[in-house]
Coordinates of C-alpha atoms in Angstrom, one line a residue:
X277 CA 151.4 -116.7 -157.0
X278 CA 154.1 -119.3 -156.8
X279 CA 151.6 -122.0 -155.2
X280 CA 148.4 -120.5 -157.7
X281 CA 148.3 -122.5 -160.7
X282 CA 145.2 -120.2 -161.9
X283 CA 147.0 -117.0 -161.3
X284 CA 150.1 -118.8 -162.6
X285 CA 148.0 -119.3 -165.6
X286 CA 146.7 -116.1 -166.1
X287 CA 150.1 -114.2 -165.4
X288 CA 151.6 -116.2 -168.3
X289 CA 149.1 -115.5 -170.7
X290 CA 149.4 -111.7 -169.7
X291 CA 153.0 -112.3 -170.8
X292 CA 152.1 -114.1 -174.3
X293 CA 149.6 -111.3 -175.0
X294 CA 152.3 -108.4 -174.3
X295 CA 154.5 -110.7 -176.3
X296 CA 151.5 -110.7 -179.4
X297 CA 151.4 -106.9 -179.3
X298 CA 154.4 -106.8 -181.5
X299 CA 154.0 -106.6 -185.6
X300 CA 156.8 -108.8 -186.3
X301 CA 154.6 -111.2 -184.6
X302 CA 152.6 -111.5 -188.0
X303 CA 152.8 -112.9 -191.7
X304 CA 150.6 -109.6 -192.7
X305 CA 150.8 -106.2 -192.6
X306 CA 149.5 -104.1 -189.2
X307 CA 148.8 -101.1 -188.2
X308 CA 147.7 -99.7 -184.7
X309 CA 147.7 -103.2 -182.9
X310 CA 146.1 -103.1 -179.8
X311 CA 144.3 -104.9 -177.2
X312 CA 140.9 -104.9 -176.1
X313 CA 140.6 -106.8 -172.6
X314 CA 137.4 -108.5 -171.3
X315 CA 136.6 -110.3 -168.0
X316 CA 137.1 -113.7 -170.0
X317 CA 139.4 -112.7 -173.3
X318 CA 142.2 -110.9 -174.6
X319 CA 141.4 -109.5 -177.7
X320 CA 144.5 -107.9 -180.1
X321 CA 143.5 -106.0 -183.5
X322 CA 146.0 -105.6 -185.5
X323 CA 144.2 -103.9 -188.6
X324 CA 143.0 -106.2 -191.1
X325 CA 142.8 -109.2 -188.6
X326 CA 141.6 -109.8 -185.2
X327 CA 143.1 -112.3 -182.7
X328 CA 141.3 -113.2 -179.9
X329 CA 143.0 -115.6 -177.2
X330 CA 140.8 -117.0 -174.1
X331 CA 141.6 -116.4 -170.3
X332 CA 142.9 -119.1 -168.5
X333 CA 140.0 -118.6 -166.2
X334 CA 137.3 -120.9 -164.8
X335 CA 134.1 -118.9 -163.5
X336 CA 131.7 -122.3 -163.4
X337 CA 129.6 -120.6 -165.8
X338 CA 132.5 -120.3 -168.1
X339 CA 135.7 -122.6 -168.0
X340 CA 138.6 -121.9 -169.8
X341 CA 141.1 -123.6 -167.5
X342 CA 143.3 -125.7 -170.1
X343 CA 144.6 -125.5 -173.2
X344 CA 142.3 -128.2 -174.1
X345 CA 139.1 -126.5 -173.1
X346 CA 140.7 -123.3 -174.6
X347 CA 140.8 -125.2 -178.3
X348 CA 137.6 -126.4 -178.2
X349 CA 135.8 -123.4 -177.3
X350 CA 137.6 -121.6 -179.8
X351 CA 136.6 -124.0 -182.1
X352 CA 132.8 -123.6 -181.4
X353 CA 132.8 -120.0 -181.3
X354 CA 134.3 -120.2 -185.0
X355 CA 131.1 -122.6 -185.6
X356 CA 128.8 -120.6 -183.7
X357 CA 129.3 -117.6 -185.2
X358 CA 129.9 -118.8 -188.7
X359 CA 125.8 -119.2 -188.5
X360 CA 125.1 -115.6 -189.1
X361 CA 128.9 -113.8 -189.8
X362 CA 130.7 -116.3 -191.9
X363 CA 133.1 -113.5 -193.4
X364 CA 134.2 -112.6 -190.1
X365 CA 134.5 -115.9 -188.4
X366 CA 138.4 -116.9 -190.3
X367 CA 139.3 -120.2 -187.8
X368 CA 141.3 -121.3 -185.2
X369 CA 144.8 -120.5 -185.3
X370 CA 147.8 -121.9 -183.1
X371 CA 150.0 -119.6 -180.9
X372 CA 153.7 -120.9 -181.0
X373 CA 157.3 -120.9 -180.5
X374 CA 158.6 -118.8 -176.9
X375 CA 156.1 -117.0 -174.8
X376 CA 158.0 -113.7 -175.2
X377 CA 158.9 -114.8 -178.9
X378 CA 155.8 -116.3 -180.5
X379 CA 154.5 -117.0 -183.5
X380 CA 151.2 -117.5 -185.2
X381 CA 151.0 -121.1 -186.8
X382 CA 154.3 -121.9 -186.8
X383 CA 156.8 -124.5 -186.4
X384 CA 157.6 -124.5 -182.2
X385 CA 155.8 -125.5 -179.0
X386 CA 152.5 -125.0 -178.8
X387 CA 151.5 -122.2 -176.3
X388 CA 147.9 -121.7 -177.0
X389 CA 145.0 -120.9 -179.3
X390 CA 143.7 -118.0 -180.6
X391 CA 140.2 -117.5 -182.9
X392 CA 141.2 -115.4 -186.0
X393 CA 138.5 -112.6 -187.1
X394 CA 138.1 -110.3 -189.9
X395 CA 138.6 -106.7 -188.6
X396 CA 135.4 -104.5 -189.1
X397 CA 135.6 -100.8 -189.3
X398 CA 134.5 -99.2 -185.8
X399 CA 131.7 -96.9 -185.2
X400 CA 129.3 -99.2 -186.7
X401 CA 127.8 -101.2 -183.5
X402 CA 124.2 -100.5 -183.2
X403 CA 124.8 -99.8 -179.5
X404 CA 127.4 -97.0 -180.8
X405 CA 124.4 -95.8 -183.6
X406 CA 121.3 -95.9 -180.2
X407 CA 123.8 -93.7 -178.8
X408 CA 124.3 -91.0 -181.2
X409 CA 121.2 -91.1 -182.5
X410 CA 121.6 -92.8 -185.9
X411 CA 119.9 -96.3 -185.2
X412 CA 117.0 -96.0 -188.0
X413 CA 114.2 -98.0 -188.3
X414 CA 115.8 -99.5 -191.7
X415 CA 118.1 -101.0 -189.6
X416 CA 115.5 -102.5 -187.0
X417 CA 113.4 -103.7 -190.1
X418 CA 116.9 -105.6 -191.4
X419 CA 116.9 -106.9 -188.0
X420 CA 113.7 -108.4 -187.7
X421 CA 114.3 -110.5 -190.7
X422 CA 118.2 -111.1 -190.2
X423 CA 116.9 -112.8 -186.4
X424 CA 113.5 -114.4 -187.7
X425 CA 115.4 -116.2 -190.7
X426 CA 118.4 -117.1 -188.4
X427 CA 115.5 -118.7 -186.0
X428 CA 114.0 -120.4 -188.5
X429 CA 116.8 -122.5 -189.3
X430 CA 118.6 -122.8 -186.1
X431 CA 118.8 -126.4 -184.3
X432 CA 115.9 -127.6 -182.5
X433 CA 116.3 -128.7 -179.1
X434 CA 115.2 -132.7 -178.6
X435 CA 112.3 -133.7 -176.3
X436 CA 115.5 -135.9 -174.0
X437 CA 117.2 -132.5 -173.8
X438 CA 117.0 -130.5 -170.2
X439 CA 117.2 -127.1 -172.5
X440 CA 114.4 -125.4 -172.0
X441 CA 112.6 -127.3 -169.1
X442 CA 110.7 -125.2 -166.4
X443 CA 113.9 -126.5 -163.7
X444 CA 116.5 -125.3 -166.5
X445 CA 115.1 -122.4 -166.8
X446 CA 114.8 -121.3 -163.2
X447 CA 118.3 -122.7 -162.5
X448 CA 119.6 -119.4 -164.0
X449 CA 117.2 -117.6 -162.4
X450 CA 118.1 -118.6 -159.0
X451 CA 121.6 -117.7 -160.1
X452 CA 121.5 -114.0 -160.2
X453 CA 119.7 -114.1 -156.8
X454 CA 122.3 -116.4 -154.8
X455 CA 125.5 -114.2 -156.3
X456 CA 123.7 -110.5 -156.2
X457 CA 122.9 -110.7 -152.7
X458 CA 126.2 -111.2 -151.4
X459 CA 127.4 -107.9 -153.5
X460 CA 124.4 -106.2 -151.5
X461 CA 125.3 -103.7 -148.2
X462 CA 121.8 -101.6 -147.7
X463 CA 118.8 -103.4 -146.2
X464 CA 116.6 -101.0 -148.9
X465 CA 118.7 -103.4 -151.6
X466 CA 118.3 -106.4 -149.7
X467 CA 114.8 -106.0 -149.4
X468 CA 114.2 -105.2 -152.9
X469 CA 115.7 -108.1 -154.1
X470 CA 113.6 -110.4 -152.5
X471 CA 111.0 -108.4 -153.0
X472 CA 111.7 -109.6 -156.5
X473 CA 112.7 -113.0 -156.0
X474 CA 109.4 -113.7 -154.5
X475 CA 107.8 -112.1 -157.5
X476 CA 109.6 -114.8 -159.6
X477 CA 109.0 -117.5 -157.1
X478 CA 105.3 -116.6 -158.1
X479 CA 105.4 -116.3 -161.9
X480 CA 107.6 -119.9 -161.8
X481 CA 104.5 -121.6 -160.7
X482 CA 102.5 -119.6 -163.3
X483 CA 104.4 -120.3 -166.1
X484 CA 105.4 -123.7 -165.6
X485 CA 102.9 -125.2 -168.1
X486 CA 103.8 -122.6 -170.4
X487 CA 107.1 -123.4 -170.5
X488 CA 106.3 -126.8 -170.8
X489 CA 104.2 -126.2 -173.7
X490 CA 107.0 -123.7 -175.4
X491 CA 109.4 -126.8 -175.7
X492 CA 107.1 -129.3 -177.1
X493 CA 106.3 -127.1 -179.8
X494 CA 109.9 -126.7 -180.9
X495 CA 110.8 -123.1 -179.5
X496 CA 114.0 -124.2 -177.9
X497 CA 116.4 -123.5 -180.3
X498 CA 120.2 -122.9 -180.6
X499 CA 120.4 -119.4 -180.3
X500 CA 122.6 -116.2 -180.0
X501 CA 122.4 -115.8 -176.2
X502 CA 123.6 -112.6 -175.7
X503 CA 121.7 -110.6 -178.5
X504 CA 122.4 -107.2 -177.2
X505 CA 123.4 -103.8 -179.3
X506 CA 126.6 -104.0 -178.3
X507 CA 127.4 -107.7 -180.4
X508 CA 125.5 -106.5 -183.5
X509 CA 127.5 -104.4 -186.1
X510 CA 127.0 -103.1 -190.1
X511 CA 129.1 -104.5 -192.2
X512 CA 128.9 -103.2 -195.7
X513 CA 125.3 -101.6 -194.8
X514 CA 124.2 -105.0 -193.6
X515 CA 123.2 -105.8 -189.9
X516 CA 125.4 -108.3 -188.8
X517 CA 125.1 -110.5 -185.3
X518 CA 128.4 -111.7 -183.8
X519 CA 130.1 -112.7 -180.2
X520 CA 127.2 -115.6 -179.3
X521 CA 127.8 -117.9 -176.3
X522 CA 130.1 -120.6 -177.2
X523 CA 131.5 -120.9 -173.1
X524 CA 127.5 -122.5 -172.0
X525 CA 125.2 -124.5 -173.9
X526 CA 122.6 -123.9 -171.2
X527 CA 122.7 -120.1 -172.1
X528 CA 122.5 -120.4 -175.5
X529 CA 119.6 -123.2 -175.8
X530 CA 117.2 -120.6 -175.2
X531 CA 113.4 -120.4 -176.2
X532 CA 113.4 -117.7 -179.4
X533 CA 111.3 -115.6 -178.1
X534 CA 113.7 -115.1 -174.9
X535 CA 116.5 -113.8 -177.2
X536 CA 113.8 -111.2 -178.6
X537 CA 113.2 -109.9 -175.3
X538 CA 116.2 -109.9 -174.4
X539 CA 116.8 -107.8 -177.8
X540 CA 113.9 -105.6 -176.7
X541 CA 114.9 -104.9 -173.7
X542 CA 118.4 -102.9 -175.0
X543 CA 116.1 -101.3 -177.2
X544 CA 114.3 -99.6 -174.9

């Protein structure tokens, strides 16, 4: 590790999180702090208040490698999110002082960043509602209008942009094929994956003009980008979006309808 500046990285931030664990960390009251770990994030809830602090990782997709990056992407996932969950969505806040001693916005070196959230009650995902068979058709009906408005008014992607052009589109795409098949052992896998890369070899040629048509019309738009169950919540009875892609603009630039079916597909 001694010659790894990533997994330096990384093991250091496992020692600040530890380290952030402990209530006297805070200015607030707490109560049952603990942490939620992602392949990207360490997330600690500490009650009222949510602190989530980026890895020090950098997957190509996703790049998280220096404090700088760290700060700015916390930044725009406080901006991001503020478009449909503004009461959740509290700022940035800085991580200071000693990395087995630190402090939230406080006078000391600065270690890193952390976005600050508003705590919501759990058991109130939608993916936790599908699941035990509470998801109503009220709450699809909110959805329908909470995504539509949130569409309506989201950033239009400019004719000099590459979002949304046929090449973009495939790039990602092309993606999942080149790092699935590695990860494959059987030839019956192997086979059916480029059974189905051919199959969207095919429908790229088909849908070109399409595609090309969906983005002059003004379709590409700033979206969510990872609309699933799973990142939309009630809050007060009301359906409530959060966690979009801040780490990829090319992930998030999306034509609308995209984000439905992506939606759609959870659903069923």
């Amino acid at each position: 590790m001694a010659g790894d500046p990533a997994a330096r990285a990384l093991a250091e931030g496992r020692v600040l999180v530890e380290a952030l664990l402990d209530a006297g960390v805070y200015d607030h009251p707490t109560h049952d702090i603990h942490l939620v770990e992602t392949h990207c994030a360490w997330v600690i809830l500490t009650g009222d208040f949510v602190y989530k602090l980026k890895k020090p990782v950098n997957f190509g997709f996703l790049d998280y490698s220096t404090l700088e990056k760290r700060r700015f992407y916390c930044e725009e996932e406080v901006r991001l999110n503020r478009r449909f969950a503004p009461e959740l969505y509290l700022g940035v806040v800085r991580i200071t002082g000693k990395r087995r001693r630190p402090r939230i916005d406080s006078a000391g070196a600065l270690l890193d960043y952390a976005v600050r959230m508003r705590q919501f009650p759990e058991g109130g995902l939608l993916s936790e509602l599908a699941a035990s068979g509470q998801l109503q058709e009220a709450h699809i009906d909110q959805l329908i209008e909470c995504i539509a408005a949130f569409h309506r008014r989201a950033a239009v992607a400019g004719a000099d942009s590459d979002y949304g052009e046929p090449q973009q589109v495939w790039h990602w795409i092309s993606e999942n094929f080149r790092h699935i098949r590695p990860a494959l052992d059987s030839r019956e896998e192997i086979d059916r994956l480029q059974q189905v890369e051919r199959w969207a070899e095919q429908r790229r040629g088909a849908l070109e003009a399409l595609l090309q048509r969906r983005k002059r019309e003004g379709f590409i738009r700033e979206c969510h980008g990872d609309l699933h169950l799973g990142n939309i919540t009630l809050i007060d009875g009301r359906v409530t979006p959060f966690d979009c892609i801040e780490f990829n603009p090319g992930l998030r630039w999306i034509d609308v309808f995209s984000e439905v079916a992506f939606l759609l597909m959870d659903l069923d």
